[in-house]
Short mmCIF file of C-alpha atoms and ligand atoms in Angstrom, two decimals:
data_model
loop_
_atom_site.label_atom_id
_atom_site.label_comp_id
_atom_site.label_asym_id
_atom_site.label_seq_id
_atom_site.Cartn_x
_atom_site.Cartn_y
_atom_site.Cartn_z
CA MET A 1 6.20 -15.43 8.10
CA LYS A 2 4.48 -18.33 6.36
CA LEU A 3 6.57 -21.40 5.64
CA ALA A 4 6.21 -22.67 2.05
CA ASP A 5 5.62 -26.38 1.32
CA ASN A 6 8.83 -26.63 -0.67
CA LYS A 7 12.41 -26.14 0.49
CA ALA A 8 15.60 -25.03 -1.25
CA THR A 9 18.57 -27.35 -1.43
CA MET A 10 22.06 -26.05 -2.03
CA SER A 11 24.51 -28.64 -3.31
CA PHE A 12 28.24 -28.34 -3.87
CA SER A 13 30.35 -29.75 -6.68
CA ASN A 14 33.17 -30.70 -4.27
CA GLY A 15 31.12 -33.35 -2.56
CA ALA A 16 30.42 -31.33 0.60
CA PRO A 17 27.02 -32.26 2.08
CA SER A 18 24.10 -30.36 0.59
CA VAL A 19 22.14 -27.93 2.75
CA GLU A 20 18.38 -27.58 3.00
CA MET A 21 16.94 -24.17 3.58
CA PRO A 22 13.37 -23.16 4.43
CA ILE A 23 11.41 -20.96 2.04
CA TYR A 24 8.98 -18.35 3.31
CA GLN A 25 6.04 -16.86 1.46
CA GLY A 26 4.94 -13.26 1.71
CA SER A 27 1.32 -12.20 1.22
CA VAL A 28 2.29 -11.16 -2.33
CA GLY A 29 5.57 -10.96 -4.22
CA PRO A 30 8.59 -13.26 -4.45
CA ASP A 31 9.24 -15.96 -1.84
CA VAL A 32 12.48 -15.80 0.14
CA ILE A 33 15.04 -18.50 0.92
CA ASP A 34 16.05 -18.36 4.58
CA ILE A 35 19.86 -18.50 4.58
CA ARG A 36 20.37 -17.55 8.21
CA LYS A 37 21.92 -20.91 9.11
CA LEU A 38 24.04 -21.11 5.95
CA TYR A 39 27.26 -19.87 7.55
CA ALA A 40 26.91 -22.15 10.56
CA GLN A 41 26.27 -25.12 8.28
CA THR A 42 28.79 -24.44 5.50
CA GLY A 43 31.24 -21.77 6.70
CA MET A 44 30.25 -19.72 3.64
CA PHE A 45 28.51 -16.38 3.23
CA THR A 46 26.31 -15.32 0.35
CA TYR A 47 27.61 -12.53 -1.90
CA ASP A 48 25.15 -9.87 -3.08
CA PRO A 49 26.62 -6.37 -3.43
CA GLY A 50 23.87 -3.78 -3.83
CA PHE A 51 21.33 -6.30 -2.43
CA LEU A 52 20.10 -7.31 -5.90
CA SER A 53 18.66 -10.60 -4.55
CA THR A 54 18.48 -10.01 -0.83
CA ALA A 55 15.44 -9.29 1.34
CA SER A 56 16.98 -7.60 4.38
CA CYS A 57 13.84 -7.77 6.53
CA GLN A 58 10.19 -8.71 6.60
CA SER A 59 7.85 -5.75 6.31
CA ALA A 60 4.10 -5.15 6.10
CA ILE A 61 4.23 -1.49 5.10
CA THR A 62 4.87 -0.91 1.40
CA TYR A 63 4.75 -3.24 -1.57
CA ILE A 64 6.11 -2.55 -5.05
CA ASP A 65 5.55 -4.72 -8.09
CA GLY A 66 8.24 -3.36 -10.36
CA ASP A 67 7.12 -5.26 -13.46
CA LYS A 68 3.52 -4.11 -13.18
CA GLY A 69 4.47 -0.61 -12.04
CA GLU A 70 2.38 -1.00 -8.87
CA LEU A 71 2.90 0.72 -5.52
CA LEU A 72 0.78 -0.11 -2.46
CA TYR A 73 0.95 1.50 0.99
CA ARG A 74 -0.46 -1.04 3.47
CA GLY A 75 -2.31 -2.62 0.54
CA TYR A 76 -3.83 0.57 -0.86
CA PRO A 77 -2.82 1.58 -4.42
CA ILE A 78 -0.94 4.86 -4.60
CA GLU A 79 -3.34 6.09 -7.31
CA GLN A 80 -6.29 5.81 -4.89
CA LEU A 81 -4.43 7.35 -1.96
CA ALA A 82 -3.26 10.28 -4.10
CA VAL A 83 -6.82 11.06 -5.18
CA ASN A 84 -8.89 10.20 -2.09
CA CYS A 85 -6.64 10.93 0.87
CA ASP A 86 -4.37 13.66 2.15
CA PHE A 87 -0.92 13.43 3.66
CA MET A 88 -2.12 13.24 7.27
CA GLU A 89 -4.29 10.22 6.42
CA THR A 90 -1.32 8.69 4.58
CA CYS A 91 0.94 9.24 7.61
CA HIS A 92 -1.64 7.58 9.87
CA LEU A 93 -1.87 4.67 7.43
CA LEU A 94 1.88 4.16 7.24
CA LEU A 95 2.47 4.52 10.97
CA TYR A 96 -0.48 2.57 12.37
CA GLY A 97 -1.53 0.34 9.47
CA ASN A 98 -5.04 1.68 8.89
CA LEU A 99 -6.70 4.67 7.25
CA PRO A 100 -8.19 6.88 9.97
CA ASN A 101 -11.89 7.69 10.20
CA ALA A 102 -12.80 11.39 10.62
CA SER A 103 -12.29 11.53 14.39
CA ALA A 104 -9.02 9.54 14.32
CA LYS A 105 -7.79 11.85 11.58
CA ALA A 106 -8.72 14.95 13.58
CA ASP A 107 -6.99 13.54 16.64
CA PHE A 108 -3.82 12.61 14.73
CA THR A 109 -3.70 15.98 12.93
CA LYS A 110 -4.07 17.77 16.27
CA ARG A 111 -1.25 15.75 17.81
CA VAL A 112 1.02 16.61 14.88
CA SER A 113 0.00 20.31 14.96
CA ASN A 114 0.87 20.50 18.65
CA HIS A 115 4.50 19.80 17.78
CA THR A 116 5.14 22.01 14.74
CA MET A 117 7.33 24.54 16.57
CA VAL A 118 10.98 23.77 17.15
CA ASN A 119 13.02 24.72 20.19
CA GLU A 120 13.96 28.40 19.81
CA GLN A 121 17.63 27.43 20.25
CA MET A 122 17.51 25.75 16.83
CA GLN A 123 17.72 29.23 15.30
CA PHE A 124 21.13 29.75 16.87
CA PHE A 125 22.27 26.33 15.73
CA LEU A 126 21.17 27.20 12.19
CA ARG A 127 23.13 30.43 12.31
CA GLY A 128 26.35 28.44 12.46
CA PHE A 129 25.91 27.45 8.82
CA ARG A 130 27.10 29.52 5.88
CA ARG A 131 24.16 31.19 4.13
CA ASP A 132 25.06 29.37 0.90
CA ALA A 133 25.24 25.91 2.53
CA HIS A 134 23.34 23.22 0.65
CA PRO A 135 19.92 22.70 2.30
CA MET A 136 20.61 18.97 2.62
CA ALA A 137 23.84 19.71 4.52
CA ILE A 138 21.76 21.88 6.84
CA MET A 139 19.00 19.28 7.14
CA THR A 140 21.43 16.50 8.03
CA GLY A 141 22.71 18.70 10.84
CA LEU A 142 19.34 20.00 12.03
CA VAL A 143 17.61 16.62 12.13
CA GLY A 144 20.53 15.04 14.00
CA ALA A 145 20.53 18.01 16.37
CA LEU A 146 16.90 17.32 17.36
CA SER A 147 18.26 14.57 19.61
CA ALA A 148 20.08 17.28 21.55
CA PHE A 149 16.79 19.13 22.17
CA TYR A 150 14.27 16.37 22.85
CA HIS A 151 15.95 14.12 25.40
CA ASP A 152 12.61 12.78 26.57
CA SER A 153 12.03 10.85 23.34
CA THR A 154 15.40 9.33 22.49
CA ASP A 155 15.05 5.82 23.93
CA ILE A 156 14.27 3.67 20.92
CA THR A 157 13.36 0.69 23.11
CA ASN A 158 10.57 2.64 24.80
CA PRO A 159 7.30 2.56 22.75
CA GLU A 160 6.19 5.92 24.20
CA HIS A 161 9.47 7.53 23.19
CA ARG A 162 9.12 6.04 19.70
CA GLU A 163 5.58 7.41 19.38
CA ILE A 164 6.41 10.93 20.53
CA SER A 165 9.59 11.11 18.44
CA ALA A 166 7.56 9.97 15.40
CA ILE A 167 5.03 12.75 15.90
CA ARG A 168 7.77 15.29 16.58
CA LEU A 169 9.72 14.38 13.45
CA ILE A 170 6.64 14.52 11.19
CA ALA A 171 5.58 17.82 12.75
CA LYS A 172 8.97 19.55 12.80
CA LEU A 173 10.46 18.60 9.44
CA PRO A 174 8.42 21.20 7.47
CA THR A 175 9.44 23.84 10.02
CA LEU A 176 13.11 22.93 9.64
CA VAL A 177 13.03 22.84 5.81
CA ALA A 178 11.30 26.25 5.75
CA MET A 179 13.83 27.61 8.27
CA ALA A 180 16.71 26.37 6.09
CA TYR A 181 15.13 28.19 3.13
CA LYS A 182 14.47 31.43 5.02
CA TYR A 183 18.01 31.39 6.36
CA SER A 184 19.50 31.10 2.85
CA ALA A 185 17.14 33.84 1.60
CA GLY A 186 18.04 36.12 4.51
CA GLN A 187 14.38 36.41 5.50
CA PRO A 188 12.89 36.12 9.02
CA TYR A 189 11.62 32.69 9.99
CA MET A 190 7.85 32.30 9.96
CA TYR A 191 6.30 30.41 12.85
CA PRO A 192 3.90 27.60 11.95
CA LYS A 193 0.17 28.32 11.76
CA ASN A 194 -1.64 25.34 13.12
CA ASN A 195 -5.02 26.21 11.62
CA LEU A 196 -3.59 25.49 8.17
CA SER A 197 -3.28 22.05 6.61
CA TYR A 198 0.09 20.30 6.82
CA ALA A 199 0.90 21.29 3.20
CA GLY A 200 -0.66 24.75 3.58
CA ASN A 201 1.38 25.42 6.71
CA PHE A 202 4.57 24.43 4.88
CA MET A 203 3.73 26.88 2.08
CA HIS A 204 3.01 29.56 4.70
CA MET A 205 6.34 29.02 6.48
CA MET A 206 8.15 29.08 3.12
CA PHE A 207 6.51 32.04 1.43
CA ALA A 208 4.81 34.30 3.99
CA THR A 209 6.75 37.21 5.51
CA PRO A 210 5.94 39.26 8.61
CA CYS A 211 5.03 42.11 6.19
CA GLU A 212 2.26 40.33 4.37
CA ASP A 213 0.05 37.30 4.67
CA TYR A 214 0.45 34.47 2.24
CA VAL A 215 -2.82 33.05 0.96
CA VAL A 216 -2.24 29.48 -0.13
CA ASN A 217 -3.51 28.70 -3.63
CA PRO A 218 -5.58 25.48 -3.20
CA VAL A 219 -4.15 23.94 -6.40
CA ILE A 220 -0.63 24.43 -5.07
CA GLU A 221 -1.59 23.19 -1.62
CA ARG A 222 -3.00 20.03 -3.16
CA ALA A 223 0.09 19.63 -5.37
CA ILE A 224 2.44 19.87 -2.40
CA ASP A 225 0.27 17.46 -0.45
CA ARG A 226 0.45 15.04 -3.39
CA ILE A 227 4.24 15.36 -3.57
CA PHE A 228 4.29 14.43 0.13
CA ILE A 229 1.99 11.42 -0.40
CA LEU A 230 3.95 10.11 -3.40
CA HIS A 231 7.27 10.34 -1.55
CA ALA A 232 6.05 9.06 1.82
CA ASP A 233 7.48 5.54 1.62
CA HIS A 234 9.07 3.20 -0.87
CA GLU A 235 9.96 -0.03 0.97
CA GLN A 236 13.64 -0.93 1.46
CA ASN A 237 15.33 1.75 -0.70
CA ALA A 238 18.82 3.04 0.13
CA SER A 239 17.80 5.71 2.66
CA THR A 240 15.23 3.49 4.39
CA SER A 241 17.75 0.67 4.65
CA THR A 242 20.20 3.24 6.06
CA VAL A 243 17.67 4.27 8.71
CA ARG A 244 17.05 0.62 9.62
CA LEU A 245 20.76 -0.20 9.79
CA CYS A 246 21.53 2.93 11.79
CA GLY A 247 18.59 2.33 14.14
CA SER A 248 19.52 -1.33 14.58
CA SER A 249 22.38 -0.30 16.86
CA GLY A 250 19.80 1.18 19.26
CA THR A 251 20.65 4.77 18.43
CA ASN A 252 17.94 7.38 18.96
CA PRO A 253 15.27 7.98 16.28
CA PHE A 254 16.48 11.50 15.42
CA ALA A 255 20.00 10.23 14.71
CA ALA A 256 18.65 7.36 12.62
CA ILE A 257 16.47 9.71 10.54
CA ALA A 258 19.42 12.09 10.09
CA ALA A 259 21.32 9.13 8.57
CA GLY A 260 18.41 8.65 6.17
CA VAL A 261 18.55 12.32 5.18
CA ALA A 262 22.28 11.99 4.45
CA CYS A 263 21.73 8.94 2.25
CA LEU A 264 18.80 10.51 0.41
CA TRP A 265 20.99 13.42 -0.66
CA GLY A 266 22.87 11.36 -3.30
CA PRO A 267 21.97 11.98 -6.98
CA ALA A 268 21.27 8.27 -7.57
CA HIS A 269 18.50 8.54 -4.92
CA GLY A 270 16.60 11.62 -3.68
CA GLY A 271 19.12 14.04 -5.14
CA ALA A 272 17.84 13.00 -8.58
CA ASN A 273 15.05 15.63 -8.52
CA GLU A 274 17.62 18.42 -8.23
CA ALA A 275 19.94 16.74 -10.75
CA CYS A 276 17.02 16.26 -13.17
CA LEU A 277 15.98 19.90 -13.05
CA ASN A 278 19.62 20.99 -13.53
CA MET A 279 19.85 18.62 -16.51
CA LEU A 280 16.69 20.10 -18.08
CA GLU A 281 18.03 23.62 -17.58
CA ASP A 282 21.36 22.65 -19.16
CA ILE A 283 19.64 21.19 -22.23
CA GLN A 284 17.47 24.31 -22.42
CA LYS A 285 20.61 26.48 -22.40
CA MET A 286 22.16 24.29 -25.13
CA GLY A 287 19.16 25.08 -27.38
CA GLY A 288 16.21 23.19 -25.89
CA ILE A 289 14.14 20.63 -27.77
CA SER A 290 16.33 20.89 -30.91
CA LYS A 291 19.24 19.52 -28.84
CA VAL A 292 17.41 16.55 -27.35
CA GLY A 293 18.79 14.13 -29.98
CA GLU A 294 22.36 15.25 -29.31
CA PHE A 295 21.83 14.92 -25.55
CA MET A 296 20.35 11.43 -25.94
CA ASN A 297 23.42 10.35 -27.92
CA GLN A 298 25.56 11.42 -24.96
CA VAL A 299 23.34 9.47 -22.57
CA LYS A 300 23.71 6.34 -24.70
CA ASP A 301 27.48 6.75 -24.95
CA LYS A 302 28.83 4.74 -22.01
CA ASN A 303 32.04 6.77 -21.98
CA SER A 304 30.29 10.11 -21.52
CA GLY A 305 29.22 9.47 -17.92
CA VAL A 306 25.95 11.29 -18.74
CA LYS A 307 22.71 9.78 -17.45
CA LEU A 308 19.14 10.74 -18.16
CA MET A 309 18.30 11.86 -14.63
CA GLY A 310 14.81 11.02 -13.41
CA PHE A 311 14.91 7.85 -15.52
CA GLY A 312 15.48 4.27 -14.44
CA HIS A 313 14.87 2.52 -11.16
CA ARG A 314 16.23 -0.52 -9.36
CA VAL A 315 12.77 -1.98 -8.83
CA TYR A 316 10.46 -0.46 -11.48
CA LYS A 317 10.94 -2.09 -14.85
CA ASN A 318 7.79 -0.35 -16.01
CA TYR A 319 6.39 3.17 -15.64
CA ASP A 320 6.80 4.40 -12.04
CA PRO A 321 3.14 4.95 -11.01
CA ARG A 322 4.24 8.04 -9.07
CA ALA A 323 5.63 9.58 -12.26
CA LYS A 324 2.20 9.37 -13.92
CA LEU A 325 0.54 11.09 -10.96
CA MET A 326 3.30 13.68 -10.81
CA GLN A 327 2.91 14.42 -14.52
CA GLU A 328 -0.83 15.08 -13.92
CA THR A 329 0.01 17.39 -11.01
CA CYS A 330 2.58 19.14 -13.16
CA LYS A 331 -0.08 19.94 -15.77
CA GLU A 332 -2.52 21.17 -13.09
CA VAL A 333 0.02 23.42 -11.38
CA LEU A 334 1.35 24.91 -14.61
CA ALA A 335 -2.24 25.62 -15.77
CA ALA A 336 -3.16 27.21 -12.41
CA LEU A 337 -0.11 29.46 -12.61
CA GLY A 338 -0.60 30.35 -16.29
CA LEU A 339 2.61 28.50 -17.21
CA GLU A 340 1.12 26.02 -19.72
CA ASN A 341 3.92 26.81 -22.14
CA ASP A 342 6.68 26.21 -19.60
CA PRO A 343 9.67 25.28 -21.80
CA LEU A 344 11.13 22.84 -19.25
CA PHE A 345 7.88 20.88 -19.07
CA LYS A 346 7.75 20.70 -22.88
CA LEU A 347 11.37 19.61 -22.90
CA ALA A 348 10.70 16.91 -20.28
CA MET A 349 7.74 15.59 -22.33
CA ALA A 350 9.92 15.53 -25.48
CA LEU A 351 12.71 13.67 -23.66
CA GLU A 352 10.25 11.17 -22.24
CA LYS A 353 8.69 10.50 -25.66
CA ILE A 354 12.04 9.94 -27.34
CA ALA A 355 13.35 7.78 -24.50
CA LEU A 356 10.26 5.55 -24.44
CA GLU A 357 10.67 4.87 -28.17
CA ASP A 358 14.43 4.40 -28.12
CA ASP A 359 15.90 0.87 -28.15
CA TYR A 360 18.51 1.76 -25.51
CA PHE A 361 15.79 2.60 -22.98
CA VAL A 362 13.30 -0.04 -24.14
CA GLN A 363 15.84 -2.88 -23.85
CA ARG A 364 16.93 -1.78 -20.38
CA LYS A 365 13.34 -1.14 -19.28
CA LEU A 366 14.12 2.44 -18.28
CA TYR A 367 11.07 4.58 -17.57
CA PRO A 368 10.58 7.98 -15.92
CA ASN A 369 10.66 7.81 -12.13
CA VAL A 370 8.92 10.15 -9.68
CA ASP A 371 11.74 12.70 -9.88
CA PHE A 372 11.35 13.32 -13.59
CA TYR A 373 8.40 15.66 -13.04
CA SER A 374 8.55 16.60 -9.36
CA GLY A 375 11.26 19.21 -9.94
CA ILE A 376 9.18 21.02 -12.55
CA VAL A 377 6.24 21.20 -10.14
CA GLN A 378 8.38 22.49 -7.28
CA ARG A 379 10.17 25.04 -9.45
CA ALA A 380 6.81 26.38 -10.72
CA ILE A 381 5.65 26.77 -7.11
CA GLY A 382 8.76 28.81 -6.33
CA ILE A 383 10.74 26.25 -4.36
CA PRO A 384 14.44 26.73 -5.12
CA VAL A 385 16.15 23.82 -6.88
CA GLY A 386 18.59 23.22 -4.02
CA LEU A 387 15.66 22.62 -1.65
CA PHE A 388 13.97 19.86 -3.72
CA THR A 389 15.67 16.98 -1.95
CA ALA A 390 14.93 18.52 1.45
CA VAL A 391 11.22 18.50 0.50
CA PHE A 392 11.61 14.83 -0.42
CA ALA A 393 13.24 14.19 2.99
CA LEU A 394 10.36 15.95 4.73
CA ALA A 395 7.86 13.67 2.98
CA ARG A 396 9.90 10.47 3.44
CA THR A 397 10.33 11.03 7.17
CA VAL A 398 7.06 9.24 7.96
CA GLY A 399 8.12 6.21 5.92
CA TRP A 400 11.50 6.10 7.61
CA ILE A 401 9.88 6.23 11.05
CA ALA A 402 7.25 3.62 10.21
CA GLN A 403 10.00 1.29 8.97
CA LEU A 404 12.23 2.00 11.97
CA ASN A 405 9.42 1.33 14.43
CA GLU A 406 8.43 -1.82 12.57
CA MET A 407 12.02 -3.07 12.85
CA ILE A 408 12.29 -2.35 16.58
CA GLY A 409 8.97 -4.13 17.20
CA ASP A 410 10.04 -7.20 15.17
CA PRO A 411 10.95 -10.10 17.50
CA GLU A 412 13.56 -11.20 14.93
CA TYR A 413 15.29 -7.81 15.00
CA LYS A 414 19.08 -7.90 15.36
CA ILE A 415 21.78 -5.32 14.86
CA GLY A 416 22.53 -5.14 11.11
CA ARG A 417 25.99 -6.54 10.46
CA PRO A 418 26.76 -7.59 6.87
CA ARG A 419 29.84 -9.75 6.21
CA GLN A 420 32.33 -9.54 3.35
CA LEU A 421 34.43 -11.41 0.84
CA PHE A 422 37.91 -10.31 1.88
CA THR A 423 40.29 -9.72 -1.05
CA GLY A 424 43.06 -7.73 0.68
CA SER A 425 46.47 -8.77 1.86
CA VAL A 426 46.83 -11.85 4.02
CA ARG A 427 48.65 -11.46 7.34
CA ARG A 428 52.09 -9.80 7.05
CA GLU A 429 54.57 -8.34 9.52
CA VAL A 430 55.20 -4.63 10.10
CA LEU A 431 58.80 -3.75 9.18
CA PRO A 432 60.67 -0.99 10.99
CA ILE A 433 60.28 2.27 9.01
CA ALA A 434 63.88 2.24 7.73
CA GLN A 435 63.36 -1.16 6.08
CA ARG A 436 60.07 -0.36 4.22
N1 LIG B 501 20.31 6.99 -18.05
C1 LIG B 501 21.03 6.18 -18.89
N2 LIG B 501 21.27 4.88 -18.68
C2 LIG B 501 20.77 4.35 -17.56
C3 LIG B 501 20.00 5.10 -16.64
C4 LIG B 501 19.77 6.47 -16.91
N3 LIG B 501 19.07 7.22 -16.08
N4 LIG B 501 19.64 4.32 -15.61
C5 LIG B 501 20.15 3.10 -15.87
N5 LIG B 501 20.83 3.12 -17.06
C6 LIG B 501 21.49 1.97 -17.70
C7 LIG B 501 22.77 1.59 -16.99
O1 LIG B 501 23.89 2.27 -17.53
C8 LIG B 501 22.82 0.10 -17.26
O2 LIG B 501 23.23 -0.09 -18.59
P1 LIG B 501 24.12 -1.40 -18.99
O3 LIG B 501 23.24 -2.58 -18.73
O4 LIG B 501 24.42 -1.20 -20.43
O5 LIG B 501 25.33 -1.35 -18.11
C9 LIG B 501 21.34 -0.33 -17.22
O6 LIG B 501 20.60 0.86 -17.58
C10 LIG B 501 20.89 -0.82 -15.84
O7 LIG B 501 21.14 0.23 -14.90
P2 LIG B 501 21.82 0.05 -13.47
O8 LIG B 501 22.59 1.27 -13.16
O9 LIG B 501 22.53 -1.27 -13.41
O10 LIG B 501 20.54 -0.02 -12.57
P3 LIG B 501 20.50 0.18 -11.02
O11 LIG B 501 19.28 -0.53 -10.55
O12 LIG B 501 21.79 -0.17 -10.36
O13 LIG B 501 20.32 1.77 -10.86
C11 LIG B 501 19.32 3.92 -10.73
C12 LIG B 501 19.09 2.39 -10.72
C13 LIG B 501 20.43 4.27 -9.74
C14 LIG B 501 18.04 4.61 -10.28
C15 LIG B 501 19.71 4.35 -12.15
O14 LIG B 501 18.67 4.03 -13.05
C16 LIG B 501 20.03 5.85 -12.23
O15 LIG B 501 21.15 6.25 -11.91
N6 LIG B 501 19.03 6.71 -12.67
C17 LIG B 501 19.24 8.13 -12.72
C18 LIG B 501 19.13 8.72 -11.33
C19 LIG B 501 17.71 8.75 -10.83
O16 LIG B 501 16.80 9.20 -11.51
N7 LIG B 501 17.55 8.31 -9.59
C20 LIG B 501 16.27 8.37 -8.91
C21 LIG B 501 15.83 7.00 -8.52
S1 LIG B 501 14.19 7.11 -7.88
C22 LIG B 501 14.37 7.75 -6.34
O17 LIG B 501 15.33 7.61 -5.63
C23 LIG B 501 13.25 8.56 -5.90
#
């Protein structure tokens, strides 16, 4: 961390001595005030529910400029990565900090391919779930259960264990998501085919059956790969912060990633892709584009509890760059599948247009986020709505691991332990039950 020339001074109106705090500069983005000694010096905590003004760590992985609508992985703009690289290159970049050359890419891809199968016992574990269980409920269980199968890579303090667990998680998540799908569909599991690309293999495990081969359409393969790239990391969002906090206790990487999966499930986070598609289908059932105005009135009515899902973001106060790329992919996939007139896509475009011109959205700087279009792409490909967030989890796994490993390697790493402003009862005595 680079110390800035200036310092921050906190003064108090009650005459208590003022406190000087160092300021650190990042390579880009806002400076931070180091408040670590504040409690020792003043006996006071800072108060920031939802972390609106708090940097919880230093990180060199992903940078977002929310006002510009810019997203960089290790300095590279998402627009360039989405067009020039594939998911394996992106994983290498996030994990190791550099884009691989051809031989490093081949080596990394081979290492991942070597781990795509899961322990055969996982099938029996999966069988314990109801067939209609939500895929994210299954994924939370399956990912956590990996720690029961791969004991030789559970020591988070051991760099070799961290490396092998990283490769295992990246390799096995597609297998687990496809198994969760096959289980709900009542179809036999398909083993991975390591001669296929990462995205192609996922499509194979999802849609092939032992009765017939599945030939992956290259447009769809590319679209899935792009979904993976766009969701791979997003700095200190809720699920990533969950993984860091969980991992900070020294728990094993599989358990920490399972915590991330659980957090991602919520509709304000990764569950938004499913919620967005359900919302579009509901509006379509109400009458489609002709009902958009009515729906928007509900969204703007604070008492309705209705939100425009896939819109708004804590950090982006401009167009989410991933949404633009996803919209492009949406058009490509629908054209390749002869679905140019897909009513949900038309509805999404109409909603976006109205929202971007409406004062409510303009004043609050609400723009489409990545989930606004990703559901339409996945649905067109044949991925069931309930599985959307599991696909997101699959893609985000590399980001979670990169962030977890970065934290463990940080000399300033400490167990995460936020404090509180206590507003409950002061000390009181327990009365015998007859006197209460
Ligand atoms: N529809 C309608 N109003 C909205 C929306 C929305 N989607 N999002 C925010 N607002 C309003 C809020 O009601 C609030 O209005 P107010 O100032 O009058 O009270 C204002 O915009 C600011 O919103 P906050 O909720 O304070 O913003 P916050 O940063 O806490 O929340 C969030 C961000 C959770 C993403 C929110 O925009 C939301 O719920 N969006 C819909 C869910 C969604 O798409 N989530 C995906 C996020 S991206 C991802 O995880 C991949």
